[in-house]
Short mmCIF file of C-alpha atoms and ligand atoms in Angstrom, two decimals:
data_model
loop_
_atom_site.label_atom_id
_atom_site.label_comp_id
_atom_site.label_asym_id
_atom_site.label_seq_id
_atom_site.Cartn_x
_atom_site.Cartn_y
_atom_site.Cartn_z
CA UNK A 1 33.15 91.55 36.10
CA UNK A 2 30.43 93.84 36.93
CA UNK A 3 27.17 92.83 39.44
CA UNK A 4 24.11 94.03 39.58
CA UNK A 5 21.43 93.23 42.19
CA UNK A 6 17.99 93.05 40.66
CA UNK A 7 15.33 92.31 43.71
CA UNK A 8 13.23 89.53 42.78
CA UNK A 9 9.40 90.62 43.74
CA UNK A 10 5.86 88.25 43.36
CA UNK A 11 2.59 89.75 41.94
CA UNK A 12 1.79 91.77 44.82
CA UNK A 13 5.03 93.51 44.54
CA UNK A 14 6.32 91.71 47.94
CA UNK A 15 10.13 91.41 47.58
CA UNK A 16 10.84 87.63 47.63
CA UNK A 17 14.52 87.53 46.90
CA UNK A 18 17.31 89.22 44.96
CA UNK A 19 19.20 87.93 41.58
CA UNK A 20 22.50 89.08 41.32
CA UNK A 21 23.67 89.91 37.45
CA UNK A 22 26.86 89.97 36.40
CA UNK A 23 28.12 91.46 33.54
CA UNK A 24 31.26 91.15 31.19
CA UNK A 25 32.79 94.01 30.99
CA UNK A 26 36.43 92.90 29.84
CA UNK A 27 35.70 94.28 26.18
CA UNK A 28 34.19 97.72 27.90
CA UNK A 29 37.36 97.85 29.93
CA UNK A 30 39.61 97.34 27.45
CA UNK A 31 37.92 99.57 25.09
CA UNK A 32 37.95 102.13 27.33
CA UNK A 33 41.82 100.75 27.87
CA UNK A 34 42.56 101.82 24.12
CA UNK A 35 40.88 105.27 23.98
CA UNK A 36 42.98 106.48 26.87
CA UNK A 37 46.05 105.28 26.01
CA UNK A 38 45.42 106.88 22.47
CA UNK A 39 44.66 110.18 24.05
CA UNK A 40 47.47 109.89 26.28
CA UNK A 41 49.67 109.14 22.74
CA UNK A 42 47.81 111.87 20.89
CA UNK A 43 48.81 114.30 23.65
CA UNK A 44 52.67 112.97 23.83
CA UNK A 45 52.71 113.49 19.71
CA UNK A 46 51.65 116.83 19.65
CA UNK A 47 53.36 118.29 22.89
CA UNK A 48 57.08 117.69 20.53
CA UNK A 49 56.72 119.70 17.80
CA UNK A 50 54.72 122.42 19.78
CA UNK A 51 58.23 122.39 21.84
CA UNK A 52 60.01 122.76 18.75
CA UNK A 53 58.35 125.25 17.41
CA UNK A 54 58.04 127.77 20.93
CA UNK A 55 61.25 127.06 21.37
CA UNK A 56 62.89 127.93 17.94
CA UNK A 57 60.58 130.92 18.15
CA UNK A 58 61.63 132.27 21.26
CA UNK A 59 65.46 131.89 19.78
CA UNK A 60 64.42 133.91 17.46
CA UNK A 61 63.07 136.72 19.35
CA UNK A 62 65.72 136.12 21.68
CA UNK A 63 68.20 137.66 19.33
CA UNK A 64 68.77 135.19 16.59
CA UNK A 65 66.61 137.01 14.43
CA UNK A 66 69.00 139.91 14.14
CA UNK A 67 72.37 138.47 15.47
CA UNK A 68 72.40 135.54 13.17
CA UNK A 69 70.66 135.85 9.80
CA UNK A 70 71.81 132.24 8.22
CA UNK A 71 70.89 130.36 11.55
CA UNK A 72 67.55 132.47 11.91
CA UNK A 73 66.71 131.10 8.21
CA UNK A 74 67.27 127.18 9.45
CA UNK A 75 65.48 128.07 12.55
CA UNK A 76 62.45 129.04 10.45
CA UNK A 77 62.78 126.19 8.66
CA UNK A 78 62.55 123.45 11.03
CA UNK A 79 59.11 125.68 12.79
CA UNK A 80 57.69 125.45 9.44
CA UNK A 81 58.72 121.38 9.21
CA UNK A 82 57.08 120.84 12.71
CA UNK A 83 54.48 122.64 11.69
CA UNK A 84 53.81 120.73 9.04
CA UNK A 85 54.29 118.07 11.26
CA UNK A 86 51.01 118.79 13.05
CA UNK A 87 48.80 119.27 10.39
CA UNK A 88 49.98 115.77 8.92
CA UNK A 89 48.97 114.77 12.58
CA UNK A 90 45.77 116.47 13.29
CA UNK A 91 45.01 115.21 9.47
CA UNK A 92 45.25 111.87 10.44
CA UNK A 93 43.72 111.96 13.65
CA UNK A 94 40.58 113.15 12.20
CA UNK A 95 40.22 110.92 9.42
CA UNK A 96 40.74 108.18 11.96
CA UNK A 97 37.59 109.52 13.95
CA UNK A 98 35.71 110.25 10.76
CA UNK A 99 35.98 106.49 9.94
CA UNK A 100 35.43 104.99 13.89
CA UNK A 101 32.24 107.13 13.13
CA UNK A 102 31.38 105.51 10.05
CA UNK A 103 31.87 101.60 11.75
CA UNK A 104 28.00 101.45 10.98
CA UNK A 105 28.76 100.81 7.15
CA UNK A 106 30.24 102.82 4.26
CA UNK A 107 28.61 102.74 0.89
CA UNK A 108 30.13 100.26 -1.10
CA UNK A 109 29.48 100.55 -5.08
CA UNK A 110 31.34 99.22 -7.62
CA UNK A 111 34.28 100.55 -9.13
CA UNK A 112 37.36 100.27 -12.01
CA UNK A 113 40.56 99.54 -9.32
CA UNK A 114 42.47 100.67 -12.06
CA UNK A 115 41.55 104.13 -12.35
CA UNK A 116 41.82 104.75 -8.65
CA UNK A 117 45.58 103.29 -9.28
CA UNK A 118 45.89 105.51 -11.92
CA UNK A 119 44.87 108.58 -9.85
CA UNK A 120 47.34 107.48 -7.21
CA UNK A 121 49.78 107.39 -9.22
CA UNK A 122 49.65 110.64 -10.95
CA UNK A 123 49.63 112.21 -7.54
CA UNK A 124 53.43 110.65 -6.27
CA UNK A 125 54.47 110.16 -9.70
CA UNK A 126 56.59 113.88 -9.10
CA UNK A 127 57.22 112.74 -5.80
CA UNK A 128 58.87 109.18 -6.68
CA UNK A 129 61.15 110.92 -9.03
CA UNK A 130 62.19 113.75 -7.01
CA UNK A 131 63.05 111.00 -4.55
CA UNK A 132 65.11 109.34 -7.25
CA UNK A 133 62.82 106.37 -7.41
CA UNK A 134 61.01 104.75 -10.32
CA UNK A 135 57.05 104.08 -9.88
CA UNK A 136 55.56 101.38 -12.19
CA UNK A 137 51.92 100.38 -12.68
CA UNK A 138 51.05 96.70 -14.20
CA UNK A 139 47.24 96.90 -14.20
CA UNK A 140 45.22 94.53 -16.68
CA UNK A 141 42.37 96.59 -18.25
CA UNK A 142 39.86 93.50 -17.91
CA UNK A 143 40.00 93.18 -13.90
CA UNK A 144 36.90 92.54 -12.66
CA UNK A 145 35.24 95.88 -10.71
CA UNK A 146 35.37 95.52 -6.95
CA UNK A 147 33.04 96.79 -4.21
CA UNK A 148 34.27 100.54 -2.74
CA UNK A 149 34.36 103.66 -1.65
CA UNK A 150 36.47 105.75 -4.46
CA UNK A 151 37.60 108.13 -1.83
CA UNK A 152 38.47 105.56 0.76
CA UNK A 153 40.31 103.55 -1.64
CA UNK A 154 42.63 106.15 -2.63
CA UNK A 155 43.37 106.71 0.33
CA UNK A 156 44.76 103.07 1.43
CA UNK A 157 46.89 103.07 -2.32
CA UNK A 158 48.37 106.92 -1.24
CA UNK A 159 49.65 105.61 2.26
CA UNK A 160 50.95 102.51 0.86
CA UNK A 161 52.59 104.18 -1.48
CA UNK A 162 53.48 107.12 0.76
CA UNK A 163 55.35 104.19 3.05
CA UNK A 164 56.81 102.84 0.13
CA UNK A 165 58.72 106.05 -1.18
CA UNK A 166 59.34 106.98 2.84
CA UNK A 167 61.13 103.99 3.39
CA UNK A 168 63.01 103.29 0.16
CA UNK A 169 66.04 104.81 -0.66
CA UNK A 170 67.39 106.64 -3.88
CA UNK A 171 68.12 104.60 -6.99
CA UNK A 172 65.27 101.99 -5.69
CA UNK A 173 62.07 100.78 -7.45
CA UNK A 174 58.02 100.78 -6.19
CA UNK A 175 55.39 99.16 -7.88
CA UNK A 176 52.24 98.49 -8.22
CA UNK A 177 50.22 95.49 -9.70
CA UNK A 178 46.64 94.04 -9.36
CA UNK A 179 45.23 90.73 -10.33
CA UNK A 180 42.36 88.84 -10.22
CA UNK A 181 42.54 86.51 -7.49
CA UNK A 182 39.44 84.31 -7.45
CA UNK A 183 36.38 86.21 -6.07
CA UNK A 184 38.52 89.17 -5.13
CA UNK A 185 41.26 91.30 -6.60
CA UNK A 186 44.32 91.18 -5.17
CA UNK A 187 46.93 94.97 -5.46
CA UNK A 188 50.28 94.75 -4.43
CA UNK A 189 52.71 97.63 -3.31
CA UNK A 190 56.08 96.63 -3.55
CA UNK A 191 59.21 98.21 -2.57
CA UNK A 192 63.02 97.91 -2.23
CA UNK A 193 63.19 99.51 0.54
CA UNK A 194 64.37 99.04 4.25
CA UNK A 195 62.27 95.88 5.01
CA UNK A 196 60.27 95.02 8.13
CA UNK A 197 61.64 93.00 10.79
CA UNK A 198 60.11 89.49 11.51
CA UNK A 199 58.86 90.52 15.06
CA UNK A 200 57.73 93.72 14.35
CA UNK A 201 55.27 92.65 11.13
CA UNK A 202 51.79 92.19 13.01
CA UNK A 203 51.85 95.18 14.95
CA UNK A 204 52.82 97.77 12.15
CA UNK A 205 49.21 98.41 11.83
CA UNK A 206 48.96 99.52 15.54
CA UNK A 207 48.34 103.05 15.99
CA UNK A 208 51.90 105.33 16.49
CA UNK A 209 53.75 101.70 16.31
CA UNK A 210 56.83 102.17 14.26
CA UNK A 211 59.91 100.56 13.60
CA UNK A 212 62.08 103.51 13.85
CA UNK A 213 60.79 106.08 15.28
CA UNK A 214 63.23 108.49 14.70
CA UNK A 215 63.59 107.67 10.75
CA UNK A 216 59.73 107.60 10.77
CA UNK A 217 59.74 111.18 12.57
CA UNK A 218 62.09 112.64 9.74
CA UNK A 219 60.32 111.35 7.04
CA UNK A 220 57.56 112.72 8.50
CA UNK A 221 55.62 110.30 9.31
CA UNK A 222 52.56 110.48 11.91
CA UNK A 223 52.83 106.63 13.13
CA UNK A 224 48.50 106.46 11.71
CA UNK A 225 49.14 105.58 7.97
CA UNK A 226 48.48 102.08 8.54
CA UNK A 227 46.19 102.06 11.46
CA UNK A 228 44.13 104.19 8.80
CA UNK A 229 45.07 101.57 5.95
CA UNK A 230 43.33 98.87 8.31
CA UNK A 231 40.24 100.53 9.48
CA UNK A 232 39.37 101.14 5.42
CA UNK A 233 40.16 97.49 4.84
CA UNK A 234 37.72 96.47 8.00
CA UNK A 235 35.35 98.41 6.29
CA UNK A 236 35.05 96.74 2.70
CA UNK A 237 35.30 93.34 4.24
CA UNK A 238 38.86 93.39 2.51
CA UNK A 239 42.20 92.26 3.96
CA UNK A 240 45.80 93.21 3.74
CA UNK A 241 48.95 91.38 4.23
CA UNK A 242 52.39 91.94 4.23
CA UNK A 243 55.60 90.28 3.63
CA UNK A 244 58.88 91.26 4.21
CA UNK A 245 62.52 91.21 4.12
CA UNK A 246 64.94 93.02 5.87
CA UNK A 247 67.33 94.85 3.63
CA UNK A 248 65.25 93.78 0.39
CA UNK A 249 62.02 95.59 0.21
CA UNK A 250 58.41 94.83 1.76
CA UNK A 251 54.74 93.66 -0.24
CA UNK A 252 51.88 94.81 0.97
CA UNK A 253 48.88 93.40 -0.64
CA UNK A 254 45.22 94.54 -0.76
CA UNK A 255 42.83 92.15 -1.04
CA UNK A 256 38.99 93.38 -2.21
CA UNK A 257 35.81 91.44 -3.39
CA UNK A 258 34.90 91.73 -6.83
CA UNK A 259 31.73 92.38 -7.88
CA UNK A 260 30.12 89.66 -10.28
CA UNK A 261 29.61 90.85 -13.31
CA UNK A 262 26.10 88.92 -14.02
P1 ADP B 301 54.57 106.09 9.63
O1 ADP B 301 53.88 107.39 9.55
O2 ADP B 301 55.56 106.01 10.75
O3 ADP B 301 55.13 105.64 8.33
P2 ADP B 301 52.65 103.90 9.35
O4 ADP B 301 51.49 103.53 10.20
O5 ADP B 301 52.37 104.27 7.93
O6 ADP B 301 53.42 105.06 10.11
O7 ADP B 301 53.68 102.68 9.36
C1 ADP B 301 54.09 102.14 10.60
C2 ADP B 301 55.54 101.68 10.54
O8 ADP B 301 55.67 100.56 9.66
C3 ADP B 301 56.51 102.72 9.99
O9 ADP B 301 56.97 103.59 11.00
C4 ADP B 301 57.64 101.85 9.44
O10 ADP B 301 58.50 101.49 10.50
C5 ADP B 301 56.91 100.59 9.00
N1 ADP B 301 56.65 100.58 7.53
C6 ADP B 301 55.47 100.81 6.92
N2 ADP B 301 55.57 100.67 5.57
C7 ADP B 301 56.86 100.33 5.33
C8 ADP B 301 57.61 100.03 4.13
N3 ADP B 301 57.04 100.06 2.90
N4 ADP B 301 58.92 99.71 4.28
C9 ADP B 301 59.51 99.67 5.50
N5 ADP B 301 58.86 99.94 6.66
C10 ADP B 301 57.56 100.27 6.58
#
């Protein structure tokens, strides 16, 4: 709680009092709460692979370089993962800020879901089957449009499906299907992959929260995918759920308002 003493003074200016003013500042304070702590996480994300990288460097120069021509290759290797690393990081990062910035409104118009599934999916189709696993689209071509942002939109299908092929392994299957679902249209991701734990479901859209941090660091994940996922969502007055099953596969499902089509 914050006070504030405003002097009370009659019409001759003659102080007659004071009024203290308090304010509310719990949602301030916790704002401010959130931004540090997500500075202080930015920071701890990016100091790792800048390690990893000085440090496999300076092996190199150190004498790797000539001494040990096979190791030298796998130390180059790993800089240019953790390199890679960072730019997934800073790339995510930014398009978080780029969208905090935008909290005013984004332009919705309406648009086909089905050809932004369909541009998805050419983009990971390669991907899903050098991963060994199959991608299938059920899409019927008389869905109602819905209200977007084409870009945006994309964007939530290619981390969904991103997660999907991260976290399932060879041999398994990812979908995805939309439906009309009264005033809205409903897309589902599926996988049948790892699974989500019970107790871990409703925070999986916090930023950096993952399950396995370790599995989501090799996969290289940035720990933002969903926290970006939400924000979009937030922003078309859409919603997304998830259900899950340890050891089965997960369902995330996007939920957007159609537009009517009188
Ligand atoms: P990451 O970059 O770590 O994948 P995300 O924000 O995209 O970050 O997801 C957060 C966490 O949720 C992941 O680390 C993972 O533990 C879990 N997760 C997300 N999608 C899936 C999925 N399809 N199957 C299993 N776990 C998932």
């Amino acid at each position: 709680l914050l006070a504030h003493w405003v002097p009370l003074t009659d019409e001759k200016g003659l102080r007659q009092g004071t009024v203290a003013v308090f304010h509310d500042i719990s949602d301030l304070k916790r704002l401010e709460t959130m931004r540090r702590d997500f500075v202080a996480n930015v920071s701890h994300e990016l100091r790792t692979p800048v390690a990893v990288i000085k440090g496999y460097a300076e092996t190199l120069l150190d004498g790797a370089l000539e001494e040990a021509p096979d190791q030298a290759r796998r130390f180059t290797e790993t800089i240019v993962r953790h390199a890679e690393r960072l730019t997934n990081l800073i790339n995510d990062i930014l398009t978080l800020s780029r969208l905090e910035g935008r909290d005013a409104g984004t332009a919705l118009l309406p648009l086909e879901i089905g050809s932004v599934i369909d541009k998805v999916r050419q983009l990971m189709e390669d991907h899903a089957a050098g991963k060994g696993i199959s991608l299938t689209v059920a899409c019927p071509p008389s869905l109602p449009r819905v209200a977007g942002d084409q870009g945006q939109l994309e964007q939530v299908l290619l981390n969904l499906l991103d997660n999907a092929l991260k976290y399932t392994p060879s041999g398994g299957r990812v979908g995805i299907t939309a439906r009309p679902d009264g005033n809205r249209v409903a897309i589902a991701v599926t996988d049948t992959g790892s699974g989500i734990p019970a107790r871990d479901l409703s925070r999986i859209f916090e930023r950096f929260y993952r399950v396995d941090e370790a599995r989501s660091r090799e996969q290289g994940g940035t720990g933002l995918g969903l926290a970006i996922v939400k924000h979009i969502v937030q922003l078309h007055g859409g919603e997304i759920t998830v259900q899950s099953e340890p050891g089965t596969g997960s369902v995330f499902t996007l939920y957007l308002n159609a537009v009517s089509s009188s």
